[in-house]
């Protein structure tokens, strides 16, 4: 079967996407889970141990607190409460912590530090898996056992106000609720007043047992203006007032009922120095946890160093405090200070309950649980406890007994700590089988691509894909049988859950067929290659005289980058790799321009980029290395060597071109410092976004928009030019409306709106330009056989994307877009056109620049740097599909725009490249993108027990998967644009034949 | 003829390597607390001085290039001045390149500049000694098939290997090993030095190995 290489590449990448999806499903494991189903009524609580007899205290102990209020402030970092900011802005809370009846802790959140997994951790006490990040935007109901469910089962009445995520996680659990949506990052007053407005009424009423408040404003302020913004102070003061209100209300209620109540102040995650969250830095992980209750002891001493605990400990503590069973999957241990003032017997009973729950969880998840030190300690503590109870029941309460009790409690506490640590360390096993299947698919597709590379590099437009013979070969059926047998064996014997086994048989069978078919295709392709090479070796050596320096650099750079992915620091600092490579590329290009313009005006135009490969190849075949220069010399006359005065001008421009690009790159590099080591250093972006430099930012944004217009309008039709201009004006208006920029005639701050109208105004133009472009493209492919129409159409599509990017990028990133266009222009005019690089080289250069611009924009391999605000531009409410699309586009602006430019460039230069240039470029693009993904999958599999697997390698894996998906989409589009050209040529030849 | 040439080349290169080693060992007898890492800038200055002086000595003694023998004093002086200017220009332009590569613009200026100095010592100074201030000749030597003697061939190899060494030296900087030699520009200067020494060692061997294939056009 013959396939165009574009189609071939696109299908290979599509197969790879499937493989990566299966791999990802297997890689992100489920968390530690209790195997008993959570649905039906739990078994009775463990009775109190008693040596030699059974205790009659089998019921759960009574609740310690009659009411509980949980105030969860999103992104509350520990120093906002315990640090200098806390002392300044939260005087009441500071007073409570210092002199009031309270216990304060620093609760450590585990990454991913994103709201939904943190809520789950707080309420279930378990550690949600990393993949919860992806589900963060549409959270389904929580299935696992949790405090809220237990409270509902116990008949408690709960009220919730705040982040809507809770309502989705716990549907029908609250008797009263009001969810606020968390997706308007620029709104930080209304979200919170929507919560607070209910407070007065509810506190007065008192017909509830548990009140949960989730305040989002602080997080929004952090996202918009960072942790040092003056707004933070106002917000903290507001929160302090709310806490005071709740506390006084609780106190007055307590006077009536005489039973103590509990006030919990906590944060779900912290806030990094840039104001976002998601990763594992100390600022993001450390959150305050303050428990206030009149049941606690008043400590006169000022506590400056709260003890460090785990966030998961809250679930167990809450359950104990409210007299509920501890959630089954909880890996937290009881916060002992909370029960410190209870009688010794009760204290021990609480600890015992917690220990029984943890050891049961350990038994269900670890086969060799008996050897676990925590379990051993627990068994010992239980025995001591039994003895203690026996003594306690026999004799009166003496000091010795109290001492013994304290000793037992200490033993329990250390057992709990060890158990909890062991459980949190025990990450559920990876689903190796699914991972292996995914890896095999990806590697097979990559091998196919690699095997056909030589053909494509020899400028063959169509590839011979031996598809039909292997389908009927014995090998195929054998492979299929073997794979099915393996599947059955693995799935029947596996103890842990396996995603691939849980698929329906038909789907699994389809994947088997795919795997074995790919294997057969590879085998036959290999066999044919061996035969071809023996044939070729007789007739010829290499047709082209080796690699050029730039080609060699491109190859080595790509290989080096791929290898660097194995080191965590290089993954964290990947932007450095790309900047380094792009700089080196520019220097190599500058060397090439120097050589071609100083040395070889008529002697040697660089390298063998011929339009008639066959003839030159034939000459090269016969002659040796040096003689191969001759045809190149001949080519120089044909090449664009402008004469006279213009020639000198162009010459200097060509010489200066790479240096200009280098200078642009250096400027962009200091715009956004990204990565781990450089992120905290001051950069231009921070300087521009600070509130006092709004004027400068406005000027810069206006200038960039102007440059964008100048550069993007060149290739457009008149209508699109006008649309583009209006659209760019609309972008500026949008940014003014949401308060990022200023009009020169309105220097005072106006009211801030969501800018929906302005954004939609821009969307209209984006869609208009894209529509015209698509229409022209279709016309050029179906009716007119004209490359000019197609070029204009492609440029219009490209400029539509540029306009969309200008809308989505933050204003301080608009220069990135402007420089991207500028560099593209410089490279096209002064480097690619005069030096006439090969299609493959041009594709790889576009890919490199696309990657570099991904990081120039401020992205990194860290989830926290994704700018989710791009997903809410011009949307009234949160809509999942457009928001996802916009966020993805906003993140991958660099690679997408450079790929778009590649398509336009090849179409514009169609005269100097062969007809198949586009599909060959598509092939090269697919190859260059899938090599890192495939290698990274293998690397991650071998590094899966690395210390940084969750904080460094997993986010990168998600980024790579997303990048591959985008590549697949781009390849499909590439193929679509080049495809009809083929059919037309084909039709033409068909007509000629007739 | 060729064998003796290669031998001279080998000795000359040994002298250069010796000067680099000397620059590491000798100062510790005169200066207290001298070590490559702690007093890196001092070492850079000393090393570049040593290498320059050895190169000058080599230039004055064996005279590999016989063309510019007979010339007047004024011509020699202008030539010398021109060489100095070229050297300075190469230092500054390398500095610019480093900044473009991401070296900090304001902080660590001295460090960056001394790195530029040592790299031009390893690359520009031998070029100046061998080819003189003649840009055309430089371009010829550093293009394909432009070499006309084993001296130029070895020059090509050492220069390229110094650059590659400096380039590779930047790789460890982002790693989180927290070693003292990872600080900018120490790893790069060390890389350049290693590259230079490696080039000095490799080039005679490579020329000796390929002496049959190497044919030089004498133009």
JSON list of N, CA, C and O in Angstrom, two decimals, chain A residues 466-499:
[
{"chain": "A", "resi": 466, "resn": "UNK", "atom": "N", "xyz": [4.11, -1.67, 3.75]},
{"chain": "A", "resi": 466, "resn": "UNK", "atom": "CA", "xyz": [3.65, -3.05, 3.51]},
{"chain": "A", "resi": 466, "resn": "UNK", "atom": "C", "xyz": [2.56, -3.42, 4.49]},
{"chain": "A", "resi": 466, "resn": "UNK", "atom": "O", "xyz": [2.82, -3.96, 5.55]},
{"chain": "A", "resi": 467, "resn": "UNK", "atom": "N", "xyz": [1.34, -3.07, 4.14]},
{"chain": "A", "resi": 467, "resn": "UNK", "atom": "CA", "xyz": [0.25, -3.25, 5.10]},
{"chain": "A", "resi": 467, "resn": "UNK", "atom": "C", "xyz": [-0.50, -4.55, 4.88]},
{"chain": "A", "resi": 467, "resn": "UNK", "atom": "O", "xyz": [-0.80, -5.27, 5.81]},
{"chain": "A", "resi": 468, "resn": "UNK", "atom": "N", "xyz": [-0.77, -4.84, 3.61]},
{"chain": "A", "resi": 468, "resn": "UNK", "atom": "CA", "xyz": [-1.64, -6.00, 3.38]},
{"chain": "A", "resi": 468, "resn": "UNK", "atom": "C", "xyz": [-0.94, -7.36, 3.55]},
{"chain": "A", "resi": 468, "resn": "UNK", "atom": "O", "xyz": [-1.54, -8.25, 4.14]},
{"chain": "A", "resi": 469, "resn": "UNK", "atom": "N", "xyz": [0.30, -7.54, 3.06]},
{"chain": "A", "resi": 469, "resn": "UNK", "atom": "CA", "xyz": [0.85, -8.89, 3.23]},
{"chain": "A", "resi": 469, "resn": "UNK", "atom": "C", "xyz": [0.96, -9.33, 4.69]},
{"chain": "A", "resi": 469, "resn": "UNK", "atom": "O", "xyz": [0.56, -10.45, 5.01]},
{"chain": "A", "resi": 470, "resn": "UNK", "atom": "N", "xyz": [1.41, -8.46, 5.60]},
{"chain": "A", "resi": 470, "resn": "UNK", "atom": "CA", "xyz": [1.54, -8.96, 6.97]},
{"chain": "A", "resi": 470, "resn": "UNK", "atom": "C", "xyz": [0.21, -9.29, 7.61]},
{"chain": "A", "resi": 470, "resn": "UNK", "atom": "O", "xyz": [0.15, -10.15, 8.50]},
{"chain": "A", "resi": 471, "resn": "UNK", "atom": "N", "xyz": [-0.87, -8.65, 7.12]},
{"chain": "A", "resi": 471, "resn": "UNK", "atom": "CA", "xyz": [-2.16, -8.94, 7.73]},
{"chain": "A", "resi": 471, "resn": "UNK", "atom": "C", "xyz": [-2.52, -10.41, 7.55]},
{"chain": "A", "resi": 471, "resn": "UNK", "atom": "O", "xyz": [-3.29, -10.97, 8.32]},
{"chain": "A", "resi": 472, "resn": "UNK", "atom": "N", "xyz": [-1.99, -11.03, 6.50]},
{"chain": "A", "resi": 472, "resn": "UNK", "atom": "CA", "xyz": [-2.36, -12.42, 6.24]},
{"chain": "A", "resi": 472, "resn": "UNK", "atom": "C", "xyz": [-1.24, -13.37, 6.59]},
{"chain": "A", "resi": 472, "resn": "UNK", "atom": "O", "xyz": [-1.31, -14.55, 6.31]},
{"chain": "A", "resi": 473, "resn": "UNK", "atom": "N", "xyz": [-0.17, -12.79, 7.15]},
{"chain": "A", "resi": 473, "resn": "UNK", "atom": "CA", "xyz": [0.97, -13.68, 7.38]},
{"chain": "A", "resi": 473, "resn": "UNK", "atom": "C", "xyz": [0.76, -14.49, 8.65]},
{"chain": "A", "resi": 473, "resn": "UNK", "atom": "O", "xyz": [-0.07, -14.16, 9.50]},
{"chain": "A", "resi": 474, "resn": "UNK", "atom": "N", "xyz": [1.56, -15.51, 8.73]},
{"chain": "A", "resi": 474, "resn": "UNK", "atom": "CA", "xyz": [1.48, -16.41, 9.89]},
{"chain": "A", "resi": 474, "resn": "UNK", "atom": "C", "xyz": [1.91, -15.67, 11.14]},
{"chain": "A", "resi": 474, "resn": "UNK", "atom": "O", "xyz": [1.33, -15.81, 12.22]},
{"chain": "A", "resi": 475, "resn": "UNK", "atom": "N", "xyz": [2.94, -14.80, 10.95]},
{"chain": "A", "resi": 475, "resn": "UNK", "atom": "CA", "xyz": [3.50, -14.07, 12.07]},
{"chain": "A", "resi": 475, "resn": "UNK", "atom": "C", "xyz": [2.43, -13.28, 12.80]},
{"chain": "A", "resi": 475, "resn": "UNK", "atom": "O", "xyz": [2.35, -13.27, 14.03]},
{"chain": "A", "resi": 476, "resn": "UNK", "atom": "N", "xyz": [1.58, -12.64, 11.99]},
{"chain": "A", "resi": 476, "resn": "UNK", "atom": "CA", "xyz": [0.54, -11.79, 12.56]},
{"chain": "A", "resi": 476, "resn": "UNK", "atom": "C", "xyz": [-0.38, -12.61, 13.46]},
{"chain": "A", "resi": 476, "resn": "UNK", "atom": "O", "xyz": [-0.63, -12.24, 14.62]},
{"chain": "A", "resi": 477, "resn": "UNK", "atom": "N", "xyz": [-0.83, -13.73, 12.95]},
{"chain": "A", "resi": 477, "resn": "UNK", "atom": "CA", "xyz": [-1.77, -14.54, 13.75]},
{"chain": "A", "resi": 477, "resn": "UNK", "atom": "C", "xyz": [-1.10, -15.12, 14.98]},
{"chain": "A", "resi": 477, "resn": "UNK", "atom": "O", "xyz": [-1.67, -15.17, 16.07]},
{"chain": "A", "resi": 478, "resn": "UNK", "atom": "N", "xyz": [0.16, -15.52, 14.79]},
{"chain": "A", "resi": 478, "resn": "UNK", "atom": "CA", "xyz": [0.89, -16.05, 15.95]},
{"chain": "A", "resi": 478, "resn": "UNK", "atom": "C", "xyz": [1.02, -15.00, 17.03]},
{"chain": "A", "resi": 478, "resn": "UNK", "atom": "O", "xyz": [0.74, -15.25, 18.21]},
{"chain": "A", "resi": 479, "resn": "UNK", "atom": "N", "xyz": [1.44, -13.80, 16.60]},
{"chain": "A", "resi": 479, "resn": "UNK", "atom": "CA", "xyz": [1.60, -12.70, 17.55]},
{"chain": "A", "resi": 479, "resn": "UNK", "atom": "C", "xyz": [0.30, -12.44, 18.30]},
{"chain": "A", "resi": 479, "resn": "UNK", "atom": "O", "xyz": [0.28, -12.26, 19.52]},
{"chain": "A", "resi": 480, "resn": "UNK", "atom": "N", "xyz": [-0.76, -12.42, 17.51]},
{"chain": "A", "resi": 480, "resn": "UNK", "atom": "CA", "xyz": [-2.05, -12.12, 18.10]},
{"chain": "A", "resi": 480, "resn": "UNK", "atom": "C", "xyz": [-2.43, -13.16, 19.15]},
{"chain": "A", "resi": 480, "resn": "UNK", "atom": "O", "xyz": [-2.87, -12.83, 20.25]},
{"chain": "A", "resi": 481, "resn": "UNK", "atom": "N", "xyz": [-2.21, -14.41, 18.80]},
{"chain": "A", "resi": 481, "resn": "UNK", "atom": "CA", "xyz": [-2.53, -15.49, 19.75]},
{"chain": "A", "resi": 481, "resn": "UNK", "atom": "C", "xyz": [-1.70, -15.37, 21.01]},
{"chain": "A", "resi": 481, "resn": "UNK", "atom": "O", "xyz": [-2.21, -15.44, 22.13]},
{"chain": "A", "resi": 482, "resn": "UNK", "atom": "N", "xyz": [-0.39, -15.14, 20.81]},
{"chain": "A", "resi": 482, "resn": "UNK", "atom": "CA", "xyz": [0.50, -15.06, 21.97]},
{"chain": "A", "resi": 482, "resn": "UNK", "atom": "C", "xyz": [0.08, -13.90, 22.87]},
{"chain": "A", "resi": 482, "resn": "UNK", "atom": "O", "xyz": [-0.02, -14.05, 24.10]},
{"chain": "A", "resi": 483, "resn": "UNK", "atom": "N", "xyz": [-0.19, -12.75, 22.24]},
{"chain": "A", "resi": 483, "resn": "UNK", "atom": "CA", "xyz": [-0.57, -11.58, 23.04]},
{"chain": "A", "resi": 483, "resn": "UNK", "atom": "C", "xyz": [-1.87, -11.82, 23.80]},
{"chain": "A", "resi": 483, "resn": "UNK", "atom": "O", "xyz": [-1.98, -11.47, 24.97]},
{"chain": "A", "resi": 484, "resn": "UNK", "atom": "N", "xyz": [-2.84, -12.47, 23.12]},
{"chain": "A", "resi": 484, "resn": "UNK", "atom": "CA", "xyz": [-4.10, -12.75, 23.81]},
{"chain": "A", "resi": 484, "resn": "UNK", "atom": "C", "xyz": [-3.86, -13.69, 24.98]},
{"chain": "A", "resi": 484, "resn": "UNK", "atom": "O", "xyz": [-4.42, -13.49, 26.07]},
{"chain": "A", "resi": 485, "resn": "UNK", "atom": "N", "xyz": [-3.01, -14.67, 24.78]},
{"chain": "A", "resi": 485, "resn": "UNK", "atom": "CA", "xyz": [-2.71, -15.60, 25.87]},
{"chain": "A", "resi": 485, "resn": "UNK", "atom": "C", "xyz": [-2.09, -14.85, 27.03]},
{"chain": "A", "resi": 485, "resn": "UNK", "atom": "O", "xyz": [-2.49, -15.03, 28.19]},
{"chain": "A", "resi": 486, "resn": "UNK", "atom": "N", "xyz": [-1.14, -13.98, 26.71]},
{"chain": "A", "resi": 486, "resn": "UNK", "atom": "CA", "xyz": [-0.50, -13.20, 27.78]},
{"chain": "A", "resi": 486, "resn": "UNK", "atom": "C", "xyz": [-1.54, -12.36, 28.50]},
{"chain": "A", "resi": 486, "resn": "UNK", "atom": "O", "xyz": [-1.57, -12.30, 29.74]},
{"chain": "A", "resi": 487, "resn": "UNK", "atom": "N", "xyz": [-2.42, -11.76, 27.73]},
{"chain": "A", "resi": 487, "resn": "UNK", "atom": "CA", "xyz": [-3.45, -10.91, 28.32]},
{"chain": "A", "resi": 487, "resn": "UNK", "atom": "C", "xyz": [-4.30, -11.70, 29.30]},
{"chain": "A", "resi": 487, "resn": "UNK", "atom": "O", "xyz": [-4.53, -11.26, 30.44]},
{"chain": "A", "resi": 488, "resn": "UNK", "atom": "N", "xyz": [-4.72, -12.88, 28.89]},
{"chain": "A", "resi": 488, "resn": "UNK", "atom": "CA", "xyz": [-5.57, -13.69, 29.76]},
{"chain": "A", "resi": 488, "resn": "UNK", "atom": "C", "xyz": [-4.80, -14.07, 31.02]},
{"chain": "A", "resi": 488, "resn": "UNK", "atom": "O", "xyz": [-5.30, -13.93, 32.15]},
{"chain": "A", "resi": 489, "resn": "UNK", "atom": "N", "xyz": [-3.56, -14.50, 30.83]},
{"chain": "A", "resi": 489, "resn": "UNK", "atom": "CA", "xyz": [-2.79, -14.94, 32.00]},
{"chain": "A", "resi": 489, "resn": "UNK", "atom": "C", "xyz": [-2.59, -13.78, 32.96]},
{"chain": "A", "resi": 489, "resn": "UNK", "atom": "O", "xyz": [-2.83, -13.91, 34.17]},
{"chain": "A", "resi": 490, "resn": "UNK", "atom": "N", "xyz": [-2.19, -12.62, 32.42]},
{"chain": "A", "resi": 490, "resn": "UNK", "atom": "CA", "xyz": [-1.93, -11.47, 33.29]},
{"chain": "A", "resi": 490, "resn": "UNK", "atom": "C", "xyz": [-3.20, -11.06, 34.01]},
{"chain": "A", "resi": 490, "resn": "UNK", "atom": "O", "xyz": [-3.20, -10.81, 35.22]},
{"chain": "A", "resi": 491, "resn": "UNK", "atom": "N", "xyz": [-4.30, -11.00, 33.28]},
{"chain": "A", "resi": 491, "resn": "UNK", "atom": "CA", "xyz": [-5.51, -10.45, 33.87]},
{"chain": "A", "resi": 491, "resn": "UNK", "atom": "C", "xyz": [-6.12, -11.40, 34.88]},
{"chain": "A", "resi": 491, "resn": "UNK", "atom": "O", "xyz": [-6.78, -10.96, 35.82]},
{"chain": "A", "resi": 492, "resn": "UNK", "atom": "N", "xyz": [-5.93, -12.70, 34.71]},
{"chain": "A", "resi": 492, "resn": "UNK", "atom": "CA", "xyz": [-6.51, -13.61, 35.70]},
{"chain": "A", "resi": 492, "resn": "UNK", "atom": "C", "xyz": [-5.63, -13.72, 36.93]},
{"chain": "A", "resi": 492, "resn": "UNK", "atom": "O", "xyz": [-6.12, -14.03, 38.01]},
{"chain": "A", "resi": 493, "resn": "UNK", "atom": "N", "xyz": [-4.34, -13.47, 36.77]},
{"chain": "A", "resi": 493, "resn": "UNK", "atom": "CA", "xyz": [-3.46, -13.66, 37.92]},
{"chain": "A", "resi": 493, "resn": "UNK", "atom": "C", "xyz": [-3.20, -12.37, 38.69]},
{"chain": "A", "resi": 493, "resn": "UNK", "atom": "O", "xyz": [-2.73, -12.41, 39.81]},
{"chain": "A", "resi": 494, "resn": "UNK", "atom": "N", "xyz": [-3.50, -11.22, 38.06]},
{"chain": "A", "resi": 494, "resn": "UNK", "atom": "CA", "xyz": [-3.11, -9.96, 38.70]},
{"chain": "A", "resi": 494, "resn": "UNK", "atom": "C", "xyz": [-3.90, -9.76, 39.98]},
{"chain": "A", "resi": 494, "resn": "UNK", "atom": "O", "xyz": [-5.10, -9.99, 40.04]},
{"chain": "A", "resi": 495, "resn": "UNK", "atom": "N", "xyz": [-3.19, -9.30, 41.01]},
{"chain": "A", "resi": 495, "resn": "UNK", "atom": "CA", "xyz": [-3.87, -9.03, 42.27]},
{"chain": "A", "resi": 495, "resn": "UNK", "atom": "C", "xyz": [-4.33, -7.59, 42.32]},
{"chain": "A", "resi": 495, "resn": "UNK", "atom": "O", "xyz": [-5.45, -7.30, 42.73]},
{"chain": "A", "resi": 496, "resn": "UNK", "atom": "N", "xyz": [-3.42, -6.70, 41.91]},
{"chain": "A", "resi": 496, "resn": "UNK", "atom": "CA", "xyz": [-3.81, -5.29, 41.95]},
{"chain": "A", "resi": 496, "resn": "UNK", "atom": "C", "xyz": [-4.69, -4.98, 40.74]},
{"chain": "A", "resi": 496, "resn": "UNK", "atom": "O", "xyz": [-4.71, -5.72, 39.77]},
{"chain": "A", "resi": 497, "resn": "UNK", "atom": "N", "xyz": [-5.38, -3.88, 40.84]},
{"chain": "A", "resi": 497, "resn": "UNK", "atom": "CA", "xyz": [-6.27, -3.53, 39.75]},
{"chain": "A", "resi": 497, "resn": "UNK", "atom": "C", "xyz": [-5.47, -3.10, 38.53]},
{"chain": "A", "resi": 497, "resn": "UNK", "atom": "O", "xyz": [-4.39, -2.54, 38.65]},
{"chain": "A", "resi": 498, "resn": "UNK", "atom": "N", "xyz": [-5.96, -3.43, 37.36]},
{"chain": "A", "resi": 498, "resn": "UNK", "atom": "CA", "xyz": [-5.22, -3.14, 36.14]},
{"chain": "A", "resi": 498, "resn": "UNK", "atom": "C", "xyz": [-6.19, -2.53, 35.15]},
{"chain": "A", "resi": 498, "resn": "UNK", "atom": "O", "xyz": [-7.24, -3.09, 34.88]},
{"chain": "A", "resi": 499, "resn": "UNK", "atom": "N", "xyz": [-5.80, -1.36, 34.65]},
{"chain": "A", "resi": 499, "resn": "UNK", "atom": "CA", "xyz": [-6.73, -0.65, 33.78]},
{"chain": "A", "resi": 499, "resn": "UNK", "atom": "C", "xyz": [-6.99, -1.42, 32.50]},
{"chain": "A", "resi": 499, "resn": "UNK", "atom": "O", "xyz": [-8.11, -1.56, 32.04]}
]
